[in-house]
PDB file of C-alpha atoms in Angstrom:
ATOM      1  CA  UNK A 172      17.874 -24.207 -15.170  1.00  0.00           C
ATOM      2  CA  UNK A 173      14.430 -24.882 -14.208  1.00  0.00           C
ATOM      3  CA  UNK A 174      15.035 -23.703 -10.603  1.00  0.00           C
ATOM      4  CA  UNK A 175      16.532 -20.416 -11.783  1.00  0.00           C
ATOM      5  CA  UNK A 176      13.514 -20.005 -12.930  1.00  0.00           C
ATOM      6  CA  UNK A 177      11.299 -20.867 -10.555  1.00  0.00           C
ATOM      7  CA  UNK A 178      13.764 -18.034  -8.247  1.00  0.00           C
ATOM      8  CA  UNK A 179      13.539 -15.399 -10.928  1.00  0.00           C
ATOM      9  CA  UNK A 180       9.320 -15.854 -10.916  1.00  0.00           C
ATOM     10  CA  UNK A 181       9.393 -16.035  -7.270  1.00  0.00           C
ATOM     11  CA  UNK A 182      11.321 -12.773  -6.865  1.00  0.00           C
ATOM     12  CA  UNK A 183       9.020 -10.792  -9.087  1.00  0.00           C
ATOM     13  CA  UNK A 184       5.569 -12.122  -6.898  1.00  0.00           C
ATOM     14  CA  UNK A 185       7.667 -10.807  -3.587  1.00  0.00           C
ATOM     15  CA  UNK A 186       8.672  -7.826  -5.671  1.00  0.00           C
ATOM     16  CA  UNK A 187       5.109  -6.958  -6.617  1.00  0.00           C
ATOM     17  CA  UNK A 188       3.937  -7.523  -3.333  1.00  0.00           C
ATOM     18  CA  UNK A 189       6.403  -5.714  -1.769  1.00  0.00           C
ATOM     19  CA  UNK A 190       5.572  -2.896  -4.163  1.00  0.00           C
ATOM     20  CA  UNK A 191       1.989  -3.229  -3.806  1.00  0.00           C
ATOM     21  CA  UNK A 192       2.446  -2.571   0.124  1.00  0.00           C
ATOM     22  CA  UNK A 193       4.792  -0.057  -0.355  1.00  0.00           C
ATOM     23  CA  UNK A 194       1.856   1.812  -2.901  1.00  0.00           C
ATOM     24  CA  UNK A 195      -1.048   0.870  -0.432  1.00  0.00           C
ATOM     25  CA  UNK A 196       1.405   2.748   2.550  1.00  0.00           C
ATOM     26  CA  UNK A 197       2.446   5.214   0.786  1.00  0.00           C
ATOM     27  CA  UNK A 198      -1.652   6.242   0.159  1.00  0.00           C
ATOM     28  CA  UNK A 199      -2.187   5.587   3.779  1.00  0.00           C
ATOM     29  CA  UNK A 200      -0.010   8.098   4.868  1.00  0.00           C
ATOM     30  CA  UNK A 201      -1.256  11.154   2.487  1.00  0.00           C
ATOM     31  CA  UNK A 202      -4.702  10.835   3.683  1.00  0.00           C
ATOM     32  CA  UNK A 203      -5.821  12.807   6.308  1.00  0.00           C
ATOM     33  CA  UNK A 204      -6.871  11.209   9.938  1.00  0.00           C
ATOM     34  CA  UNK A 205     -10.393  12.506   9.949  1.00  0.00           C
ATOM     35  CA  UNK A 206     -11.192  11.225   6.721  1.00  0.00           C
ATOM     36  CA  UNK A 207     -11.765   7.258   8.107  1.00  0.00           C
ATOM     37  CA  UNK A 208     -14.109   7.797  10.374  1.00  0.00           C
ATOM     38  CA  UNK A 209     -16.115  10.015   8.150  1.00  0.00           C
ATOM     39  CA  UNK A 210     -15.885   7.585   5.550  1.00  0.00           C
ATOM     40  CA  UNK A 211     -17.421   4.998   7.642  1.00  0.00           C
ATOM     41  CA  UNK A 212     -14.237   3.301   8.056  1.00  0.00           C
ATOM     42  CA  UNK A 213     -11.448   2.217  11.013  1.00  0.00           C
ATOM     43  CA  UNK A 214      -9.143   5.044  12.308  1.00  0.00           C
ATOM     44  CA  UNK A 215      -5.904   5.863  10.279  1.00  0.00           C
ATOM     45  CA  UNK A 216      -3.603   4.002  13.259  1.00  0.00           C
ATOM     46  CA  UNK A 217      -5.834   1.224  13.005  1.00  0.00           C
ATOM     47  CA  UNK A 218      -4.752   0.675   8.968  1.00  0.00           C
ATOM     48  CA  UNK A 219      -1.555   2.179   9.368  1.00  0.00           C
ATOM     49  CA  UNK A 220      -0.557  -0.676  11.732  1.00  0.00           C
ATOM     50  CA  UNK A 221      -2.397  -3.394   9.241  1.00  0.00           C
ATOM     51  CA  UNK A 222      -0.638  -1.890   6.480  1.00  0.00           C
ATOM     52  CA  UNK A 223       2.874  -0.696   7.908  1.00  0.00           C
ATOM     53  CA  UNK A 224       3.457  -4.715   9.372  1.00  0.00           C
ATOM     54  CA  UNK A 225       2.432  -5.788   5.880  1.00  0.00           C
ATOM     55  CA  UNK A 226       5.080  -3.750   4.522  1.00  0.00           C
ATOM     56  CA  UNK A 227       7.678  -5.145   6.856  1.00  0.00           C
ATOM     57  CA  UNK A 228       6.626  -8.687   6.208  1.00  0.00           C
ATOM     58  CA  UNK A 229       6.615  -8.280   2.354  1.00  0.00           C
ATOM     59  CA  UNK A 230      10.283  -6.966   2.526  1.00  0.00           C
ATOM     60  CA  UNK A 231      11.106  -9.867   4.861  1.00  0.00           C
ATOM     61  CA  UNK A 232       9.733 -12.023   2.165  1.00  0.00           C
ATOM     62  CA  UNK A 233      11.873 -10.719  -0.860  1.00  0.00           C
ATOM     63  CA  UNK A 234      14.838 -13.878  -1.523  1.00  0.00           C
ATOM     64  CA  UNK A 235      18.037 -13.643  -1.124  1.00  0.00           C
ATOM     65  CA  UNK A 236      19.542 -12.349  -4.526  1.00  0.00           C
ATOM     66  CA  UNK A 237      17.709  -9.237  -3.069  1.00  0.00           C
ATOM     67  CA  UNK A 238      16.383  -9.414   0.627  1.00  0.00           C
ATOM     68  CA  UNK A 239      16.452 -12.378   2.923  1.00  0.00           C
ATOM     69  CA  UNK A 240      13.820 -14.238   2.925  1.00  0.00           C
ATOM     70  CA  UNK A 241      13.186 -14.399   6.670  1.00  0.00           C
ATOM     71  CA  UNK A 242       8.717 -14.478   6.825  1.00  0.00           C
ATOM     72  CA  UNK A 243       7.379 -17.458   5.737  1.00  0.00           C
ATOM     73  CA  UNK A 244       5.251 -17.769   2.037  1.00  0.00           C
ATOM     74  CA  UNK A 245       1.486 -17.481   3.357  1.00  0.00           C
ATOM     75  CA  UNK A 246       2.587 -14.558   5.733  1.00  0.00           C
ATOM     76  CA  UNK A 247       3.679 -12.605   1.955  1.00  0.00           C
ATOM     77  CA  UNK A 248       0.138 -13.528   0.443  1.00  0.00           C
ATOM     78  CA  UNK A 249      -1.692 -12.323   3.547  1.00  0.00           C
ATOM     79  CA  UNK A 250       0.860  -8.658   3.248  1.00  0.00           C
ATOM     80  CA  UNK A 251      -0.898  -8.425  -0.122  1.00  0.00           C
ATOM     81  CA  UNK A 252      -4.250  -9.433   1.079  1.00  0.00           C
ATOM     82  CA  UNK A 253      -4.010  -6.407   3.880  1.00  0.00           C
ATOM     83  CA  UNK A 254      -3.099  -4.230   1.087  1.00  0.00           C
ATOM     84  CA  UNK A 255      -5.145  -5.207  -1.419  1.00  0.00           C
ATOM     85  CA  UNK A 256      -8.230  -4.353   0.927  1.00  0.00           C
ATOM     86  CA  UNK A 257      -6.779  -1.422   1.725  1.00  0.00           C
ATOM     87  CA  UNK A 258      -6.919  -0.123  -2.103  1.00  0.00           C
ATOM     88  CA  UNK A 259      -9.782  -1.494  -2.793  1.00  0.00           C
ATOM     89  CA  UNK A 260     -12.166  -0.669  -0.091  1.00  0.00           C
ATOM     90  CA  UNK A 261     -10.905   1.506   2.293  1.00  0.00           C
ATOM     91  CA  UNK A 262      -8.961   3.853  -0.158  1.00  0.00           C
ATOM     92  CA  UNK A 263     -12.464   4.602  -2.754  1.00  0.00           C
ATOM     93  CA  UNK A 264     -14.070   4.893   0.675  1.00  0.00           C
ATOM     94  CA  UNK A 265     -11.805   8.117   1.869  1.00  0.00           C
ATOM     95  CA  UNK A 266     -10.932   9.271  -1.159  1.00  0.00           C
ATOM     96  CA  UNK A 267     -13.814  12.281  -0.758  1.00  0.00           C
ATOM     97  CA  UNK A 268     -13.142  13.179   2.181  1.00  0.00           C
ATOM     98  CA  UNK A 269      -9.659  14.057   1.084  1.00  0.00           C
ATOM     99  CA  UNK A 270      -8.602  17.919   0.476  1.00  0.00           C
ATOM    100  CA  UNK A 271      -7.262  18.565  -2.926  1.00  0.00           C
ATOM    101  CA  UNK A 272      -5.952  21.654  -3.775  1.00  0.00           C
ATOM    102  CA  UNK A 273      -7.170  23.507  -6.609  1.00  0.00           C
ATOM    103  CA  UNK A 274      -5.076  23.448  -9.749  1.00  0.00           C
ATOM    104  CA  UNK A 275      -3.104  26.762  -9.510  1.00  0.00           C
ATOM    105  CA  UNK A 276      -2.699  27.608 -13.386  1.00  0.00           C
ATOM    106  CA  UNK A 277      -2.742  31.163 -14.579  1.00  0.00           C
ATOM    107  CA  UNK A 278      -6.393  31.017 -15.986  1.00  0.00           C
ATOM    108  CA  UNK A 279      -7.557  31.782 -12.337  1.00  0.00           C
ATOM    109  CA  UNK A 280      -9.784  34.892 -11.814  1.00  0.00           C
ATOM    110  CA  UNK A 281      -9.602  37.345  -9.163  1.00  0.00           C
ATOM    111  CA  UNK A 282      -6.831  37.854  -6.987  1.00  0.00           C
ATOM    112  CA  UNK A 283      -3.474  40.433  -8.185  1.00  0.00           C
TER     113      UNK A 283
END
């Protein structure tokens, strides 16, 4: 019973990590290239590498009811370090710098 348990927690940390990297990626990839440097911070490769292998190692990490457990423990808390920085620093950082379009609602002037 008790190490059902202790599985079932387990499996929800490497879930949420796994998720967490997935997120932090996911960001990564819908930011432009020029915005790191003008934000002050390392080039998009740079992160995408830090962040991609994080990825890959918190998937590794998920056990076996779901994914197979192949990465050691620390290497899964070090994933979510790498994307926990990410979100937290880097992504506030180039957030700016990124191009949103404007809202296209009908209330727009000019134009047809």
């Amino acid at each position: 019973m008790v190490a059902t348990l202790q599985l079932l927690i387990f499996l929800v940390f490497m879930l949420a990590i796994f998720g967490l990297s997935v997120w932090a990626l996911v960001d990564l990839l819908r930011r432009p290239a020029s915005a790191f440097p003008a934000a002050g911070k390392r080039t998009k490769t740079f992160w995408g590498v830090i962040v991609g292998v994080a990825t890959a190692i918190a998937f590794c990490s998920i056990p076996p009811p779901i994914g197979i457990a192949i990465s050691p423990f620390f290497l899964s808390l070090l994933s979510a370090v790498a994307a926990i920085v990410y979100l937290v620093d880097v992504r506030p950082a180039v957030e700016p710098y990124t191009r949103r379009r404007p809202p296209s609602s009908g209330s727009s002037r000019g134009g047809w």
